[in-house]
């Protein structure tokens, strides 16, 4: 799906955050990016969807160099929910979700019947249909997060990138969201998600990519990656790793 070759990423006037990264990400998997604060998870996600340009190296999207693709071509294949969003003043929930259809609309910007059907469907899926005419600024943090997620789903891309999507969500909506991610995978989508909750990552992701100081340290299944040695080396914590009695995934219990 995505091939990263000798990738360096950073910001204007600063040092590289991601350093000489080589990575192959497969189709139709939930891939979790994990690592301590400042390790480059969000920077890598921004690079993978071309929100920031590589300082050097390349990213191939299905064998095509992303540097050769225009924004609309990328937006029809990759949708992304950044870590922080700015709510446009006066915009209603439905208007925000409709923006997800932008890569498909004509120059006149008019939504088709199919576009409206997709918008209705994702608003129902995210339980925000009753908030359709509500201004974004009138919503709680959790409601705003669900509205932005609905916009991403309305884009209807094969690849979905989410940067800490459970932020501001209470535990019931966190569980709903992670289940939704698994359902999207079953529908053929590929999801790349930045997560801080390691047990959540181990339970819901097929593959984990472990970063530290901008470098790839490990990549594998949760069983392969979630070890006491990894937790000590990467996160500097002492923990026991046991098997989750419900999900059968590895679960860390901090000492």
XYZ file of N, CA and C in Angstrom:
765
model
N 0.837 -1.201 0.000
C 0.000 0.000 0.000
C 0.874 1.253 0.000
N 1.751 1.367 0.975
C 2.674 2.495 1.086
C 4.083 1.967 1.291
N 5.018 2.500 0.525
C 6.429 2.141 0.663
C 7.212 3.401 0.984
N 7.941 3.359 2.068
C 8.723 4.503 2.523
C 10.197 4.151 2.372
N 10.932 5.007 1.658
C 12.330 4.708 1.360
C 13.238 5.861 1.799
N 14.106 5.572 2.775
C 15.092 6.549 3.249
C 14.441 7.902 3.539
N 13.306 7.862 4.199
C 12.506 9.071 4.409
C 13.033 9.913 5.558
N 13.170 11.209 5.294
C 13.452 12.186 6.346
C 12.357 13.241 6.326
N 11.803 13.500 7.502
C 10.729 14.477 7.642
C 11.067 15.449 8.759
N 10.678 16.688 8.567
C 10.864 17.697 9.601
C 10.065 18.934 9.245
N 10.347 20.019 9.957
C 9.607 21.258 9.767
C 10.560 22.377 9.392
N 10.018 23.455 8.859
C 10.841 24.539 8.332
C 11.839 25.036 9.371
N 13.096 25.039 8.979
C 14.136 25.577 9.845
C 14.539 24.682 10.992
N 13.982 23.466 11.035
C 14.283 22.576 12.149
C 15.016 21.330 11.697
N 15.453 20.566 12.667
C 16.127 19.314 12.368
C 15.103 18.256 11.945
N 15.605 17.178 11.381
C 14.731 16.084 10.974
C 14.120 15.421 12.202
N 12.824 15.148 12.119
C 12.121 14.414 13.175
C 12.123 12.929 12.854
N 11.824 12.602 11.600
C 11.898 11.226 11.103
C 13.199 11.079 10.321
N 13.965 10.035 10.652
C 15.330 9.945 10.127
C 15.538 8.641 9.353
N 15.750 8.781 8.049
C 16.133 7.657 7.185
C 15.238 6.428 7.404
N 13.939 6.654 7.358
C 12.974 5.592 7.649
C 12.675 4.772 6.401
N 12.730 3.471 6.544
C 12.306 2.541 5.495
C 11.188 1.683 6.078
N 10.076 1.585 5.323
C 8.897 0.943 5.882
C 7.992 0.483 4.747
N 7.403 -0.701 4.923
C 6.420 -1.216 3.970
C 5.123 -1.467 4.735
N 4.050 -0.802 4.334
C 2.760 -0.958 4.996
C 1.797 -1.673 4.064
N 1.222 -2.805 4.508
C 0.368 -3.616 3.634
C -1.053 -3.080 3.540
N -1.763 -3.571 2.531
C -3.178 -3.241 2.345
C -4.042 -3.941 3.396
N -5.232 -3.349 3.637
C -6.296 -3.994 4.396
C -5.852 -4.470 5.776
N -5.116 -3.620 6.472
C -4.708 -3.876 7.848
C -4.982 -2.638 8.685
N -5.154 -2.839 9.984
C -5.159 -1.729 10.929
C -3.747 -1.642 11.495
N -3.053 -0.567 11.135
C -1.663 -0.379 11.544
C -1.617 0.699 12.625
N -1.102 0.358 13.790
C -0.978 1.306 14.882
C 0.422 1.868 14.966
N 0.539 3.193 15.026
C 1.825 3.853 15.262
C 1.921 4.167 16.746
N 2.907 3.591 17.412
C 3.061 3.801 18.843
C 4.494 4.227 19.155
N 4.661 4.814 20.323
C 5.975 5.255 20.767
C 5.811 6.381 21.765
N 6.874 6.742 22.478
C 6.783 7.810 23.480
C 6.530 9.169 22.838
N 6.121 10.136 23.655
C 5.887 11.487 23.162
C 7.142 12.019 22.476
N 6.923 12.691 21.337
C 8.044 13.290 20.631
C 8.823 12.342 19.748
N 8.334 11.114 19.578
C 9.082 10.121 18.791
C 8.873 10.280 17.293
N 7.858 11.069 16.874
C 7.642 11.305 15.455
C 6.403 10.651 14.871
N 5.510 10.140 15.716
C 4.312 9.455 15.204
C 3.460 10.382 14.339
N 3.123 11.549 14.872
C 2.272 12.480 14.135
C 2.990 13.028 12.908
N 4.282 13.269 13.040
C 5.058 13.755 11.896
C 5.057 12.729 10.775
N 5.219 11.453 11.107
C 5.195 10.410 10.096
C 3.832 10.363 9.418
N 2.760 10.445 10.200
C 1.419 10.422 9.613
C 1.230 11.587 8.641
N 1.701 12.777 9.028
C 1.587 13.945 8.152
C 2.368 13.737 6.860
N 3.515 13.102 6.954
C 4.300 12.828 5.762
C 3.638 11.813 4.860
N 3.026 10.782 5.454
C 2.402 9.721 4.661
C 1.207 10.218 3.852
N 0.542 11.286 4.340
C -0.590 11.828 3.587
C -0.232 13.141 2.893
N 1.048 13.498 2.911
C 1.614 14.672 2.243
C 1.107 15.999 2.800
N 0.770 16.025 4.085
C 0.524 17.310 4.731
C 1.830 18.070 4.900
N 2.948 17.323 5.010
C 4.277 17.936 4.964
C 5.096 17.200 3.910
N 6.035 17.926 3.310
C 6.847 17.355 2.246
C 8.102 16.707 2.824
N 8.560 15.601 2.233
C 9.817 14.986 2.696
C 11.005 15.925 2.512
N 11.915 15.892 3.482
C 13.186 16.577 3.314
C 14.071 15.798 2.351
N 13.949 14.492 2.407
C 14.622 13.607 1.454
C 13.936 12.254 1.496
N 14.278 11.394 0.538
C 13.642 10.097 0.442
C 12.334 10.165 -0.317
N 11.591 9.065 -0.341
C 10.368 9.011 -1.141
C 9.301 8.187 -0.440
N 8.053 8.457 -0.840
C 6.900 7.682 -0.394
C 6.158 7.231 -1.639
N 5.979 5.942 -1.773
C 5.257 5.394 -2.913
C 3.861 4.966 -2.463
N 2.857 5.430 -3.176
C 1.472 5.052 -2.933
C 1.064 4.117 -4.058
N 0.955 2.835 -3.729
C 0.667 1.810 -4.738
C 1.589 1.952 -5.951
N 2.889 1.998 -5.642
C 3.960 2.030 -6.640
C 4.095 3.372 -7.355
N 3.310 4.374 -6.977
C 3.442 5.698 -7.572
C 4.090 6.642 -6.575
N 5.070 7.405 -7.044
C 5.715 8.400 -6.191
C 4.687 9.484 -5.862
N 4.423 9.697 -4.580
C 3.415 10.674 -4.177
C 3.779 12.085 -4.613
N 5.064 12.343 -4.814
C 5.496 13.666 -5.275
C 4.956 13.969 -6.670
N 4.588 12.933 -7.425
C 4.087 13.113 -8.789
C 2.559 13.185 -8.853
N 1.887 13.034 -7.720
C 0.425 13.051 -7.697
C -0.078 14.416 -7.254
N -1.220 14.847 -7.810
C -1.799 16.109 -7.356
C -2.680 15.875 -6.131
N -3.124 16.971 -5.530
C -3.866 16.867 -4.270
C -5.168 16.086 -4.423
N -5.864 16.275 -5.537
C -7.139 15.572 -5.729
C -6.903 14.074 -5.883
N -5.848 13.686 -6.590
C -5.532 12.266 -6.743
C -5.254 11.621 -5.390
N -4.544 12.326 -4.536
C -4.250 11.796 -3.206
C -5.511 11.768 -2.352
N -6.325 12.829 -2.426
C -7.522 12.932 -1.590
C -8.574 11.892 -1.944
N -8.497 11.320 -3.135
C -9.421 10.246 -3.509
C -8.934 8.889 -3.028
N -7.704 8.838 -2.513
C -7.154 7.575 -2.018
C -6.883 7.595 -0.514
N -6.583 8.777 0.030
C -6.212 8.895 1.445
C -7.052 9.978 2.108
N -7.687 9.652 3.223
C -8.332 10.651 4.074
C -7.614 10.668 5.409
N -7.616 11.831 6.071
C -6.831 11.970 7.296
C -7.573 12.830 8.310
N -7.514 12.410 9.560
C -8.007 13.220 10.677
C -6.799 13.639 11.503
N -6.394 14.922 11.433
C -5.231 15.373 12.209
C -5.511 15.353 13.706
N -4.445 15.583 14.461
C -4.550 15.565 15.922
C -5.403 16.711 16.430
N -5.290 17.879 15.816
C -6.050 19.056 16.252
C -6.751 19.658 15.045
N -7.993 20.094 15.250
C -8.771 20.698 14.182
C -9.211 22.099 14.592
N -9.348 22.974 13.621
C -9.881 24.311 13.845
C -11.292 24.356 13.290
N -12.260 24.650 14.147
C -13.650 24.669 13.722
C -13.962 25.976 12.991
N -14.307 25.917 11.692
C -14.681 27.146 10.978
C -15.913 27.779 11.611
N -15.869 29.078 11.839
C -16.954 29.778 12.526
C -18.232 29.736 11.694
N -19.342 29.399 12.352
C -20.644 29.417 11.697
C -20.967 28.186 10.875
N -20.054 27.227 10.820
C -20.273 26.027 10.010
C -21.107 25.027 10.793
N -22.117 24.465 10.146
C -22.932 23.451 10.808
C -22.273 22.084 10.689
N -22.758 21.143 11.483
C -22.222 19.781 11.456
C -22.375 19.180 10.062
N -23.541 19.305 9.469
C -23.736 18.716 8.142
C -22.826 19.359 7.096
N -22.659 20.666 7.170
C -21.773 21.334 6.214
C -20.344 20.815 6.340
N -19.893 20.576 7.565
C -18.553 20.019 7.756
C -18.444 18.644 7.119
N -19.420 17.786 7.389
C -19.375 16.430 6.843
C -19.412 16.467 5.316
N -20.163 17.407 4.756
C -20.241 17.528 3.291
C -18.881 17.844 2.676
N -18.014 18.522 3.409
C -16.677 18.825 2.889
C -15.899 17.548 2.557
N -16.265 16.439 3.192
C -15.605 15.181 2.879
C -15.799 14.744 1.439
N -16.813 15.275 0.774
C -17.090 14.910 -0.621
C -16.359 15.818 -1.621
N -15.580 16.773 -1.127
C -14.911 17.749 -1.996
C -14.095 17.118 -3.127
N -13.336 16.029 -2.890
C -12.535 15.483 -4.003
C -13.360 14.941 -5.166
N -14.675 14.821 -4.987
C -15.508 14.191 -6.011
C -16.479 15.155 -6.691
N -16.669 16.336 -6.106
C -17.683 17.235 -6.660
C -17.122 17.991 -7.856
N -18.041 18.533 -8.667
C -17.646 19.318 -9.831
C -17.110 20.676 -9.372
N -16.650 21.457 -10.347
C -16.135 22.791 -10.019
C -17.219 23.693 -9.441
N -18.487 23.345 -9.707
C -19.587 24.140 -9.164
C -19.833 23.816 -7.688
N -19.279 22.698 -7.216
C -19.368 22.359 -5.806
C -20.707 21.821 -5.356
N -21.550 21.397 -6.287
C -22.878 20.904 -5.922
C -22.824 19.404 -5.665
N -23.388 18.980 -4.526
C -23.398 17.562 -4.185
C -24.442 16.819 -5.008
N -24.094 15.620 -5.422
C -25.032 14.768 -6.138
C -25.908 14.008 -5.146
N -26.878 13.285 -5.660
C -27.720 12.452 -4.795
C -26.884 11.407 -4.077
N -25.894 10.842 -4.778
C -25.002 9.860 -4.153
C -24.196 10.488 -3.031
N -23.684 11.705 -3.271
C -22.926 12.414 -2.231
C -23.785 12.607 -0.989
N -25.015 13.070 -1.172
C -25.905 13.301 -0.029
C -26.230 12.005 0.701
N -26.362 10.926 -0.048
C -26.640 9.630 0.577
C -25.464 9.194 1.452
N -24.245 9.403 0.975
C -23.057 9.046 1.747
C -22.972 9.902 3.009
N -23.253 11.194 2.881
C -23.232 12.096 4.046
C -24.247 11.638 5.081
N -25.461 11.332 4.647
C -26.499 10.858 5.569
C -26.054 9.573 6.272
N -25.451 8.677 5.513
C -25.061 7.377 6.052
C -23.996 7.519 7.143
N -22.964 8.330 6.894
C -21.882 8.438 7.886
C -22.332 9.231 9.111
N -23.248 10.187 8.936
C -23.766 10.913 10.095
C -24.572 9.977 10.988
N -25.326 9.077 10.368
C -26.042 8.069 11.148
C -25.066 7.136 11.847
N -24.012 6.737 11.133
C -23.020 5.823 11.691
C -22.328 6.427 12.907
N -22.096 7.747 12.878
C -21.419 8.428 13.983
C -22.407 9.021 14.993
N -23.701 8.722 14.841
C -24.748 9.158 15.784
C -24.792 10.673 15.951
N -24.675 11.395 14.834
C -24.724 12.862 14.903
C -25.812 13.430 13.986
N -26.720 12.566 13.483
C -27.743 13.060 12.577
C -28.638 14.096 13.241
N -28.864 13.983 14.546
C -29.711 14.955 15.248
C -29.019 16.306 15.430
N -27.707 16.350 15.170
C -26.933 17.583 15.323
C -26.667 18.263 13.987
N -27.333 17.825 12.926
C -26.998 18.250 11.570
C -26.924 19.769 11.413
N -27.857 20.504 11.992
C -27.900 21.960 11.802
C -27.226 22.725 12.937
N -26.612 22.018 13.867
C -25.967 22.654 15.011
C -24.606 23.221 14.610
N -24.295 24.459 14.999
C -22.963 25.004 14.709
C -21.884 24.203 15.448
N -20.749 24.023 14.809
C -19.675 23.235 15.413
C -19.246 23.783 16.761
N -19.211 25.116 16.878
C -18.723 25.715 18.126
C -19.667 25.472 19.297
N -20.894 25.023 19.017
C -21.858 24.750 20.090
C -21.745 23.319 20.616
N -20.874 22.498 20.015
C -20.753 21.099 20.399
C -19.724 20.903 21.500
N -19.871 19.802 22.229
C -18.835 19.400 23.178
C -17.620 18.889 22.407
N -16.506 18.703 23.109
C -15.300 18.195 22.464
C -15.518 16.843 21.819
N -16.242 15.951 22.506
C -16.503 14.628 21.968
C -17.392 14.673 20.741
N -18.412 15.551 20.767
C -19.301 15.687 19.615
C -18.547 16.257 18.410
N -17.680 17.221 18.665
C -16.873 17.780 17.577
C -15.990 16.707 16.951
N -15.389 15.867 17.800
C -14.516 14.810 17.278
C -15.310 13.852 16.384
N -16.519 13.520 16.795
C -17.334 12.616 15.978
C -17.746 13.274 14.657
N -17.985 14.578 14.683
C -18.322 15.285 13.442
C -17.141 15.269 12.470
N -15.944 15.513 12.968
C -14.759 15.474 12.107
C -14.503 14.061 11.587
N -14.733 13.065 12.415
C -14.595 11.677 11.958
C -15.590 11.368 10.842
N -16.806 11.886 10.980
C -17.811 11.674 9.936
C -17.359 12.305 8.624
N -16.731 13.477 8.691
C -16.223 14.110 7.476
C -15.183 13.216 6.795
N -14.287 12.621 7.602
C -13.264 11.727 7.060
C -13.910 10.512 6.403
N -14.917 9.932 7.052
C -15.593 8.761 6.486
C -16.353 9.122 5.211
N -16.885 10.344 5.149
C -17.607 10.770 3.953
C -16.681 10.856 2.743
N -15.396 11.004 2.977
C -14.434 11.073 1.866
C -14.320 9.718 1.162
N -14.667 8.647 1.885
C -14.806 7.311 1.310
C -13.557 6.868 0.546
N -12.411 6.927 1.223
C -11.146 6.511 0.619
C -10.788 5.093 1.064
N -9.898 4.467 0.327
C -9.433 3.132 0.701
C -8.471 3.173 1.876
N -7.781 4.305 2.050
C -6.799 4.459 3.130
C -7.273 5.571 4.051
N -7.343 5.273 5.344
C -7.791 6.239 6.347
C -6.687 6.397 7.390
N -6.294 7.649 7.643
C -5.252 7.932 8.628
C -5.851 8.762 9.754
N -5.622 8.320 10.989
C -6.216 8.956 12.163
C -5.127 9.231 13.193
N -5.038 10.478 13.643
C -4.024 10.862 14.630
C -4.690 11.049 15.985
N -4.501 10.071 16.857
C -5.100 10.072 18.204
C -6.611 10.344 18.143
N -7.368 9.510 17.441
C -8.791 9.779 17.232
C -9.652 9.647 18.475
N -9.150 8.977 19.512
C -9.966 8.796 20.714
C -9.877 9.981 21.673
N -9.073 10.989 21.321
C -8.980 12.192 22.147
C -10.359 12.826 22.290
N -10.696 13.237 23.488
C -11.959 13.897 23.845
C -13.158 12.955 23.901
N -12.973 11.692 23.529
C -14.099 10.765 23.559
C -14.148 10.039 24.899
N -15.357 9.899 25.470
C -15.464 9.108 26.687
C -15.302 7.634 26.328
N -15.209 6.786 27.337
C -14.795 5.400 27.119
C -15.746 4.651 26.196
N -17.064 4.918 26.299
C -18.016 4.193 25.449
C -17.807 4.537 23.983
N -17.547 5.832 23.687
C -17.315 6.229 22.300
C -15.942 5.780 21.808
N -14.964 5.698 22.722
C -13.669 5.140 22.335
C -13.833 3.702 21.836
N -14.584 2.919 22.590
C -14.814 1.521 22.203
C -15.571 1.459 20.884
N -16.595 2.317 20.741
C -17.359 2.364 19.493
C -16.454 2.679 18.308
N -15.568 3.667 18.505
C -14.688 4.079 17.421
C -13.732 2.962 17.027
N -13.138 2.297 18.013
C -12.186 1.240 17.686
C -12.889 0.064 17.013
N -14.132 -0.210 17.416
C -14.911 -1.248 16.731
C -15.220 -0.821 15.302
N -15.516 0.473 15.117
C -15.773 0.991 13.775
C -14.545 0.827 12.889
N -13.366 1.069 13.452
C -12.128 0.895 12.699
C -11.990 -0.545 12.229
N -12.302 -1.486 13.111
C -12.236 -2.903 12.712
C -13.269 -3.208 11.613
N -14.462 -2.619 11.722
C -15.492 -2.838 10.706
C -15.053 -2.275 9.353
N -14.401 -1.113 9.374
C -13.898 -0.526 8.134
C -12.853 -1.428 7.499
N -12.027 -2.042 8.335
C -11.031 -2.986 7.821
C -11.719 -4.174 7.157
N -12.792 -4.672 7.768
C -13.515 -5.802 7.195
C -14.175 -5.437 5.861
N -14.414 -4.144 5.644
C -14.975 -3.675 4.379
C -13.896 -3.414 3.335
N -12.653 -3.727 3.663
C -11.567 -3.576 2.698
C -10.733 -2.327 2.856
N -11.009 -1.504 3.878
C -10.231 -0.289 4.093
C -8.895 -0.622 4.761
N -7.944 0.280 4.585
C -6.653 0.200 5.271
C -6.562 1.394 6.210
N -6.253 1.138 7.474
C -6.267 2.201 8.480
C -4.896 2.317 9.126
N -4.397 3.548 9.210
C -3.165 3.843 9.943
C -3.555 4.801 11.053
N -3.281 4.426 12.295
C -3.787 5.192 13.432
C -2.698 5.389 14.478
N -2.560 6.616 14.941
C -1.665 6.934 16.057
C -2.445 6.746 17.354
N -1.894 5.932 18.261
C -2.560 5.665 19.536
C -1.578 5.804 20.690
N -2.070 6.356 21.798
C -1.268 6.421 23.018
C -1.568 5.251 23.946
N -2.797 4.764 23.901
C -3.209 3.660 24.776
C -2.669 2.354 24.194
N -1.648 1.792 24.830
C -0.986 0.603 24.290
C -1.900 -0.615 24.296
N -2.713 -0.751 25.316
C -3.626 -1.896 25.359
C -4.692 -1.788 24.273
N -5.136 -0.568 23.998
C -6.070 -0.344 22.905
C -5.412 -0.704 21.569
N -4.164 -0.289 21.393
C -3.427 -0.592 20.167
C -3.267 -2.100 19.987
N -2.920 -2.799 21.063
C -2.705 -4.248 20.981
C -4.000 -4.991 20.706
N -5.103 -4.472 21.202
C -6.388 -5.162 21.057
C -6.989 -4.997 19.656
N -6.820 -3.819 19.055
C -7.554 -3.525 17.833
C -6.698 -3.471 16.569
N -5.373 -3.434 16.701
C -4.511 -3.306 15.517
C -3.980 -4.667 15.072
N -3.790 -4.800 13.761
C -3.179 -6.010 13.200
C -1.658 -5.943 13.270
N -1.123 -4.735 13.065
C 0.324 -4.520 13.081
C 0.627 -3.291 13.925
N 1.752 -3.322 14.605
C 2.216 -2.176 15.381
C 3.567 -1.724 14.846
N 3.699 -0.424 14.631
C 4.963 0.196 14.228
C 5.461 0.993 15.430
N 6.631 0.651 15.940
C 7.170 1.262 17.153
C 8.263 2.247 16.766
N 8.076 3.514 17.145
C 9.054 4.561 16.862
C 9.668 5.069 18.153
N 10.930 5.472 18.056
C 11.593 6.169 19.154
C 12.648 7.086 18.555
N 12.606 8.354 18.960
C 13.562 9.353 18.470
C 13.605 9.408 16.948
N 12.437 9.257 16.327
C 12.344 9.381 14.879
C 12.814 8.186 14.093
N 13.091 7.078 14.783
C 13.587 5.886 14.098
C 12.657 4.706 14.331
N 12.584 3.831 13.330
C 11.802 2.605 13.465
C 12.564 1.623 14.340
N 11.930 1.197 15.432
C 12.568 0.253 16.346
C 12.035 -1.164 16.183
N 10.749 -1.299 15.921
C 10.132 -2.615 15.765
C 8.905 -2.485 14.887
N 8.535 -3.590 14.246
C 7.265 -3.674 13.541
C 6.830 -5.130 13.542
N 5.577 -5.379 13.895
C 5.088 -6.748 13.914
C 3.689 -6.811 14.485
N 3.205 -8.015 14.695
C 1.897 -8.198 15.304
C 1.959 -7.788 16.774
N 0.816 -7.518 17.391
C 0.834 -7.173 18.815
C 1.536 -8.225 19.679
N 1.357 -9.510 19.365
C 2.020 -10.567 20.139
C 3.535 -10.447 20.019
N 4.016 -10.112 18.822
C 5.455 -9.984 18.597
C 6.033 -8.735 19.250
N 5.267 -7.665 19.236
C 5.795 -6.360 19.650
C 5.607 -6.102 21.138
N 4.447 -6.446 21.678
C 4.103 -6.061 23.045
C 4.772 -6.990 24.051
N 6.003 -6.681 24.371
C 6.778 -7.482 25.321
C 7.261 -6.601 26.471
N 7.617 -7.229 27.561
C 8.136 -6.476 28.709
C 9.443 -5.781 28.362
N 10.238 -6.409 27.522
C 11.510 -5.801 27.109
C 11.258 -4.545 26.287
N 10.308 -4.614 25.354
C 9.984 -3.440 24.542
C 9.483 -2.305 25.411
N 8.598 -2.592 26.360
C 8.050 -1.546 27.223
C 9.146 -0.868 28.044
N 10.120 -1.648 28.485
C 11.231 -1.078 29.251
C 12.155 -0.259 28.354
N 12.480 -0.789 27.177
C 13.437 -0.118 26.293
C 12.854 1.121 25.625
N 11.612 1.037 25.185
C 11.018 2.128 24.410
C 10.310 3.148 25.292
N 9.563 2.669 26.275
C 8.750 3.566 27.098
C 9.325 3.797 28.494
N 10.387 3.065 28.817
C 11.038 3.214 30.119
C 10.071 2.959 31.277
N 9.264 1.903 31.143
C 8.346 1.514 32.210
C 8.512 0.029 32.510
N 8.280 -0.316 33.752
C 8.265 -1.714 34.161
C 6.821 -2.204 34.113
N 6.603 -3.295 33.402
C 5.239 -3.800 33.253
C 5.270 -5.304 33.062
N 4.171 -5.925 33.393
C 3.946 -7.325 33.089
C 3.031 -7.412 31.875
N 3.306 -8.311 30.971
C 2.446 -8.517 29.813
C 1.686 -9.820 30.012
N 0.370 -9.716 30.001
C -0.495 -10.880 30.164
C -1.432 -10.954 28.966
N -2.215 -11.990 28.872
C -3.184 -12.135 27.793
C -4.537 -11.609 28.259
N -5.092 -10.687 27.471
C -6.411 -10.140 27.762
C -7.415 -11.296 27.768
N -8.131 -11.524 28.889
C -9.044 -12.666 28.966
C -10.244 -12.574 28.036
N -10.543 -11.367 27.527
C -11.692 -11.180 26.640
C -11.258 -11.248 25.180
N -10.231 -10.441 24.811
C -9.841 -10.327 23.406
C -8.770 -11.319 22.991
N -8.044 -11.849 23.965
C -6.948 -12.753 23.633
C -5.717 -12.042 23.134
N -5.683 -10.726 23.250
C -4.525 -9.932 22.821
C -3.605 -9.684 24.021
N -2.343 -9.318 23.751
C -1.460 -8.991 24.873
C -1.909 -7.732 25.570
N -1.747 -7.691 26.868
C -2.173 -6.527 27.657
C -1.072 -6.248 28.692
N -0.670 -4.979 28.790
C 0.377 -4.634 29.745
C -0.239 -4.094 31.030
N 0.298 -4.571 32.147
C -0.117 -4.119 33.481
C 1.112 -3.485 34.101
N 1.023 -2.182 34.358
C 2.199 -1.443 34.832
C 2.485 -1.741 36.289
N 3.754 -1.909 36.592
C 4.189 -2.226 37.952
C 4.370 -0.921 38.715
